[in-house]
Amino acid sequence: MSGPLEELVQLLDLETLEQNLFRGHSRELGRRSVYGGQVLGQALVAAGRTVEGAEPHSLHGYFLRPGDPHTPIVYEVDRVRDGRHFFTRRVQAIQFGRPIFTMICSFQLPESGLEHQTPMPDAPDPETLRTEYEQREEWIAAHPDAVLPERVQRMVHRPPLIEFRPVRWWNLLDPDVQPPRRMVWFRAVGVLPPEPMLHCCVLAYASDVPLLATALMPHARSHLLPGTACASIDHAIWFHRAIHADEWLLYCLESPTAQAARGFARGLIYDRGGALVASVAQEGLMRDQRGRDEASA
């Protein structure tokens, strides 16, 4: 198992403190707060530890406070209901005695039924595309005079746990105005253990990365640059079919609206064979602070 992959698996392997109580740690990314996808993935791990035989089919979470990346996070699971086919769990992520994230999720025993789906759009094969990490490193090398804050340098140079290959690259370090629609191939950086629950949690971890950035595209703004305050507010995932997060998945994203300092984005995730495996939606904070920064200068 590669270094980054082992780090991802360890990040999602929570410590059991007692029944319904778990503890997780954060990856240092140079951020001021904990990455939202990490909290999503760990919360789903905690909920899954209290269910046997069922698979997650949906989760709905709210980010309440910024998490401290240097402090462990305690996950408390409430077994809301165990039905014949569905199991409901509520999870609170806690730091310093206060919730930083709350989520309700539902699990379902395997069941067959009627099926249909929206077809996967045409996209170039991921092998023909460069990774986002490679494109960013090449841009930095070609722009030696670019001034990046220290925390941004730590973020962009840190080897990723998830490999993203955008069909059309949008540079977070030098954004331009583009329509809020894009497609991105992604997968874990190596072969994961075969546990289905782990693959769902890795997908949850990865799903947060491109959403809010898509909502920023028509405004030529980026959370990596000064003047824009961004944070996830809520996040929802519906798991439709079996997921293999270490194989290529196509994330088709769009942002139909932004208003009141909030941007909304949604995405469909397909496997390489064209099966729709998950749907995602998120609203995030998008505050323009350029005037405020100038006024305080």
Short mmCIF file of C-alpha atoms in Angstrom, two decimals:
data_model
loop_
_atom_site.label_atom_id
_atom_site.label_comp_id
_atom_site.label_asym_id
_atom_site.label_seq_id
_atom_site.Cartn_x
_atom_site.Cartn_y
_atom_site.Cartn_z
CA MET A 1 0.00 0.00 0.00
CA SER A 2 1.45 3.38 -1.03
CA GLY A 3 2.20 6.13 1.48
CA PRO A 4 -0.69 8.44 0.50
CA LEU A 5 -3.12 5.52 0.25
CA GLU A 6 -2.09 4.18 3.65
CA GLU A 7 -2.57 7.68 5.05
CA LEU A 8 -6.11 7.82 3.60
CA VAL A 9 -7.06 4.42 5.04
CA GLN A 10 -5.63 5.33 8.45
CA LEU A 11 -7.48 8.66 8.37
CA LEU A 12 -10.77 6.78 7.96
CA ASP A 13 -9.94 4.09 10.55
CA LEU A 14 -11.47 5.62 13.68
CA GLU A 15 -10.53 4.64 17.20
CA THR A 16 -13.39 3.09 19.18
CA LEU A 17 -13.68 4.76 22.59
CA GLU A 18 -16.79 2.91 23.73
CA GLN A 19 -20.14 1.90 22.27
CA ASN A 20 -21.34 4.56 19.80
CA LEU A 21 -18.31 6.76 20.49
CA PHE A 22 -15.30 7.09 18.17
CA ARG A 23 -12.27 9.34 17.73
CA GLY A 24 -10.54 10.50 14.56
CA HIS A 25 -7.57 12.67 13.66
CA SER A 26 -7.01 15.16 10.85
CA ARG A 27 -4.56 15.44 8.00
CA GLU A 28 -2.43 18.58 7.97
CA LEU A 29 -3.26 20.37 4.71
CA GLY A 30 -2.21 23.92 5.48
CA ARG A 31 -5.84 24.89 5.97
CA ARG A 32 -7.06 26.99 8.87
CA SER A 33 -9.81 24.45 9.50
CA VAL A 34 -10.45 20.74 8.95
CA TYR A 35 -11.28 19.70 5.37
CA GLY A 36 -15.03 19.06 5.16
CA GLY A 37 -14.73 15.86 3.16
CA GLN A 38 -12.63 14.34 5.93
CA VAL A 39 -15.35 15.01 8.51
CA LEU A 40 -17.97 13.59 6.12
CA GLY A 41 -15.99 10.42 5.55
CA GLN A 42 -15.16 9.90 9.21
CA ALA A 43 -18.76 10.53 10.29
CA LEU A 44 -19.93 7.90 7.80
CA VAL A 45 -17.32 5.48 9.16
CA ALA A 46 -18.65 6.06 12.69
CA ALA A 47 -22.26 5.47 11.60
CA GLY A 48 -21.28 2.36 9.65
CA ARG A 49 -19.59 0.85 12.71
CA THR A 50 -23.06 0.62 14.34
CA VAL A 51 -24.82 -1.17 11.43
CA GLU A 52 -24.38 -4.75 10.19
CA GLY A 53 -25.29 -6.07 6.76
CA ALA A 54 -26.77 -2.81 5.45
CA GLU A 55 -25.21 -0.31 3.07
CA PRO A 56 -25.47 3.49 3.18
CA HIS A 57 -27.98 4.95 0.73
CA SER A 58 -28.05 8.62 1.82
CA LEU A 59 -26.53 11.16 4.16
CA HIS A 60 -27.33 14.79 4.93
CA GLY A 61 -24.84 16.82 6.94
CA TYR A 62 -24.41 20.37 8.22
CA PHE A 63 -21.09 22.02 9.00
CA LEU A 64 -21.69 24.03 12.17
CA ARG A 65 -18.26 25.33 13.18
CA PRO A 66 -14.74 25.24 11.73
CA GLY A 67 -12.85 22.22 12.98
CA ASP A 68 -9.38 22.54 14.51
CA PRO A 69 -7.02 20.37 12.39
CA HIS A 70 -4.64 19.93 15.35
CA THR A 71 -7.25 18.52 17.74
CA PRO A 72 -8.88 15.03 17.63
CA ILE A 73 -12.54 14.87 16.66
CA VAL A 74 -14.96 12.75 18.68
CA TYR A 75 -17.88 11.19 16.79
CA GLU A 76 -21.00 10.32 18.77
CA VAL A 77 -23.55 8.07 17.07
CA ASP A 78 -27.24 7.99 17.99
CA ARG A 79 -29.00 4.81 16.84
CA VAL A 80 -32.23 6.56 15.89
CA ARG A 81 -34.06 3.56 14.41
CA ASP A 82 -33.45 -0.03 13.34
CA GLY A 83 -36.20 -1.14 10.96
CA ARG A 84 -36.68 -4.30 8.94
CA HIS A 85 -34.93 -2.85 5.87
CA PHE A 86 -33.72 0.63 6.85
CA PHE A 87 -31.46 1.82 9.67
CA THR A 88 -31.17 5.48 10.67
CA ARG A 89 -28.22 7.05 12.48
CA ARG A 90 -27.45 10.56 13.72
CA VAL A 91 -23.80 11.52 14.11
CA GLN A 92 -22.31 14.49 15.94
CA ALA A 93 -18.67 15.47 15.40
CA ILE A 94 -17.43 17.18 18.56
CA GLN A 95 -14.41 19.29 19.48
CA PHE A 96 -13.92 21.20 22.75
CA GLY A 97 -17.32 19.99 23.92
CA ARG A 98 -19.22 21.57 21.00
CA PRO A 99 -20.54 20.04 17.77
CA ILE A 100 -18.68 21.12 14.63
CA PHE A 101 -20.74 18.90 12.29
CA THR A 102 -24.01 17.01 12.49
CA MET A 103 -25.27 14.37 10.09
CA ILE A 104 -28.20 12.02 9.70
CA CYS A 105 -27.70 9.02 7.46
CA SER A 106 -29.70 6.00 6.40
CA PHE A 107 -28.66 2.43 5.59
CA GLN A 108 -30.60 -0.20 3.65
CA LEU A 109 -30.33 -3.97 3.46
CA PRO A 110 -29.62 -5.21 -0.10
CA GLU A 111 -32.83 -5.23 -2.13
CA SER A 112 -33.74 -5.43 -5.84
CA GLY A 113 -36.34 -3.32 -7.65
CA LEU A 114 -37.12 -1.16 -10.66
CA GLU A 115 -34.15 0.66 -12.18
CA HIS A 116 -33.40 3.56 -14.52
CA GLN A 117 -30.73 6.26 -14.68
CA THR A 118 -29.55 9.30 -16.62
CA PRO A 119 -26.89 8.20 -19.13
CA MET A 120 -23.28 9.15 -18.54
CA PRO A 121 -22.15 12.01 -20.82
CA ASP A 122 -19.29 11.52 -23.25
CA ALA A 123 -15.89 12.23 -21.74
CA PRO A 124 -12.29 11.55 -22.79
CA ASP A 125 -10.60 8.59 -21.14
CA PRO A 126 -8.82 9.53 -17.90
CA GLU A 127 -5.55 8.07 -19.20
CA THR A 128 -5.48 10.85 -21.82
CA LEU A 129 -5.65 13.60 -19.17
CA ARG A 130 -3.12 15.03 -16.76
CA THR A 131 -3.76 15.16 -13.04
CA GLU A 132 -4.79 18.42 -11.41
CA TYR A 133 -1.70 18.15 -9.20
CA GLU A 134 0.60 17.90 -12.25
CA GLN A 135 -1.07 20.83 -13.99
CA ARG A 136 -0.78 22.99 -10.88
CA GLU A 137 2.89 22.13 -10.35
CA GLU A 138 3.64 22.96 -14.00
CA TRP A 139 1.88 26.33 -13.66
CA ILE A 140 3.87 27.17 -10.50
CA ALA A 141 7.13 26.21 -12.24
CA ALA A 142 6.21 28.43 -15.21
CA HIS A 143 5.37 31.38 -12.94
CA PRO A 144 8.29 31.68 -10.50
CA ASP A 145 7.28 35.24 -9.62
CA ALA A 146 3.81 34.23 -8.44
CA VAL A 147 3.40 35.08 -4.77
CA LEU A 148 1.46 32.39 -2.88
CA PRO A 149 0.68 32.56 0.84
CA GLU A 150 2.60 30.00 2.90
CA ARG A 151 -0.55 28.05 3.80
CA VAL A 152 -1.49 27.84 0.09
CA GLN A 153 1.99 26.56 -0.76
CA ARG A 154 1.60 23.79 1.82
CA MET A 155 -1.79 22.88 0.39
CA VAL A 156 -0.85 22.77 -3.29
CA HIS A 157 2.45 20.93 -2.85
CA ARG A 158 1.08 18.22 -0.52
CA PRO A 159 0.74 14.91 -2.44
CA PRO A 160 -3.00 14.23 -2.86
CA LEU A 161 -4.82 11.24 -1.38
CA ILE A 162 -7.29 11.35 -4.28
CA GLU A 163 -6.17 11.61 -7.90
CA PHE A 164 -8.23 14.15 -9.89
CA ARG A 165 -8.02 14.44 -13.66
CA PRO A 166 -10.19 17.31 -14.94
CA VAL A 167 -11.54 17.11 -18.48
CA ARG A 168 -11.04 20.89 -18.69
CA TRP A 169 -8.59 22.38 -16.22
CA TRP A 170 -9.67 25.40 -14.20
CA ASN A 171 -6.69 26.93 -12.42
CA LEU A 172 -7.46 27.72 -8.78
CA LEU A 173 -4.24 29.75 -8.57
CA ASP A 174 -5.12 31.95 -11.56
CA PRO A 175 -8.87 31.59 -12.16
CA ASP A 176 -10.65 32.95 -15.20
CA VAL A 177 -14.36 33.32 -15.94
CA GLN A 178 -15.87 30.03 -17.08
CA PRO A 179 -19.38 28.52 -17.06
CA PRO A 180 -20.09 26.65 -13.80
CA ARG A 181 -20.00 23.19 -15.36
CA ARG A 182 -17.21 20.65 -15.53
CA MET A 183 -16.30 16.98 -15.51
CA VAL A 184 -13.53 15.44 -13.41
CA TRP A 185 -12.27 11.86 -13.26
CA PHE A 186 -11.12 10.78 -9.81
CA ARG A 187 -10.04 7.72 -7.82
CA ALA A 188 -8.01 6.81 -4.74
CA VAL A 189 -4.26 6.81 -5.33
CA GLY A 190 -3.96 3.01 -5.02
CA VAL A 191 -5.86 -0.23 -4.53
CA LEU A 192 -8.09 -0.08 -1.46
CA PRO A 193 -9.09 -2.99 0.78
CA PRO A 194 -12.28 -4.61 -0.56
CA GLU A 195 -14.71 -3.51 2.20
CA PRO A 196 -17.70 -1.80 0.47
CA MET A 197 -18.20 0.58 3.39
CA LEU A 198 -14.66 1.91 3.03
CA HIS A 199 -15.26 2.68 -0.65
CA CYS A 200 -18.41 4.66 0.22
CA CYS A 201 -16.44 6.61 2.83
CA VAL A 202 -13.62 7.37 0.37
CA LEU A 203 -16.20 8.65 -2.13
CA ALA A 204 -17.68 10.86 0.61
CA TYR A 205 -14.17 12.15 1.40
CA ALA A 206 -13.50 13.00 -2.26
CA SER A 207 -16.93 14.41 -3.09
CA ASP A 208 -16.37 17.69 -1.25
CA VAL A 209 -13.30 18.79 -3.22
CA PRO A 210 -14.71 20.16 -6.52
CA LEU A 211 -18.19 21.35 -5.54
CA LEU A 212 -17.70 24.86 -4.18
CA ALA A 213 -14.95 25.54 -6.73
CA THR A 214 -17.53 24.90 -9.47
CA ALA A 215 -19.80 27.57 -7.99
CA LEU A 216 -16.88 30.05 -8.08
CA MET A 217 -16.07 29.53 -11.78
CA PRO A 218 -18.32 32.26 -13.29
CA HIS A 219 -16.85 34.77 -10.82
CA ALA A 220 -13.17 33.96 -11.49
CA ARG A 221 -12.62 33.52 -7.76
CA SER A 222 -10.82 30.83 -5.76
CA HIS A 223 -10.71 29.77 -2.13
CA LEU A 224 -6.91 29.53 -2.45
CA LEU A 225 -6.49 33.26 -3.09
CA PRO A 226 -7.05 36.28 -0.80
CA GLY A 227 -10.37 38.11 -0.95
CA THR A 228 -12.76 35.15 -0.94
CA ALA A 229 -14.08 33.45 2.19
CA CYS A 230 -15.37 29.95 1.45
CA ALA A 231 -16.74 27.16 3.62
CA SER A 232 -19.09 24.21 3.18
CA ILE A 233 -22.47 24.79 4.82
CA ASP A 234 -24.24 21.51 4.11
CA HIS A 235 -23.62 18.38 2.07
CA ALA A 236 -25.82 15.53 0.85
CA ILE A 237 -24.95 12.24 -0.87
CA TRP A 238 -27.22 9.55 -2.26
CA PHE A 239 -25.50 6.21 -2.90
CA HIS A 240 -27.22 4.41 -5.78
CA ARG A 241 -25.05 1.46 -6.80
CA ALA A 242 -21.90 -0.42 -5.82
CA ILE A 243 -18.86 1.87 -5.58
CA HIS A 244 -15.23 1.07 -6.29
CA ALA A 245 -13.41 4.22 -5.20
CA ASP A 246 -10.02 2.92 -6.36
CA GLU A 247 -11.28 2.71 -9.96
CA TRP A 248 -11.98 5.71 -12.18
CA LEU A 249 -15.18 7.62 -11.41
CA LEU A 250 -16.50 10.53 -13.49
CA TYR A 251 -17.82 13.49 -11.48
CA CYS A 252 -20.18 15.66 -13.57
CA LEU A 253 -20.66 18.97 -11.77
CA GLU A 254 -22.75 22.09 -12.21
CA SER A 255 -23.72 25.12 -10.15
CA PRO A 256 -27.17 26.41 -11.17
CA THR A 257 -27.18 29.37 -8.75
CA ALA A 258 -25.30 31.55 -6.28
CA GLN A 259 -26.96 34.19 -4.09
CA ALA A 260 -26.94 35.73 -0.60
CA ALA A 261 -23.24 34.82 -0.16
CA ARG A 262 -24.09 31.14 -0.82
CA GLY A 263 -23.24 29.00 -3.83
CA PHE A 264 -25.13 25.82 -4.70
CA ALA A 265 -23.53 22.95 -6.62
CA ARG A 266 -24.57 19.42 -7.48
CA GLY A 267 -22.94 16.45 -9.14
CA LEU A 268 -23.55 13.02 -10.63
CA ILE A 269 -20.87 10.36 -10.19
CA TYR A 270 -20.54 7.54 -12.75
CA ASP A 271 -18.25 4.53 -12.84
CA ARG A 272 -16.13 3.69 -15.88
CA GLY A 273 -18.88 1.44 -17.25
CA GLY A 274 -21.46 4.25 -17.22
CA ALA A 275 -23.41 3.24 -14.09
CA LEU A 276 -24.64 6.16 -11.99
CA VAL A 277 -23.24 5.27 -8.56
CA ALA A 278 -23.95 8.43 -6.52
CA SER A 279 -25.52 11.90 -6.57
CA VAL A 280 -24.21 14.82 -4.53
CA ALA A 281 -25.43 18.31 -3.60
CA GLN A 282 -23.86 21.05 -1.52
CA GLU A 283 -24.37 24.67 -0.55
CA GLY A 284 -21.36 26.65 0.53
CA LEU A 285 -20.44 30.07 1.85
CA MET A 286 -18.96 32.40 -0.80
CA ARG A 287 -18.19 35.83 0.66
CA ASP A 288 -16.47 38.52 -1.40
CA GLN A 289 -14.10 40.22 1.04
CA ARG A 290 -12.09 42.32 -1.38
CA GLY A 291 -13.76 45.60 -0.33
CA ARG A 292 -13.37 44.72 3.33
CA ASP A 293 -9.70 43.88 2.87
CA GLU A 294 -9.07 47.16 1.04
CA ALA A 295 -10.91 49.16 3.69
CA SER A 296 -8.77 47.68 6.46
CA ALA A 297 -5.50 48.10 4.57
#
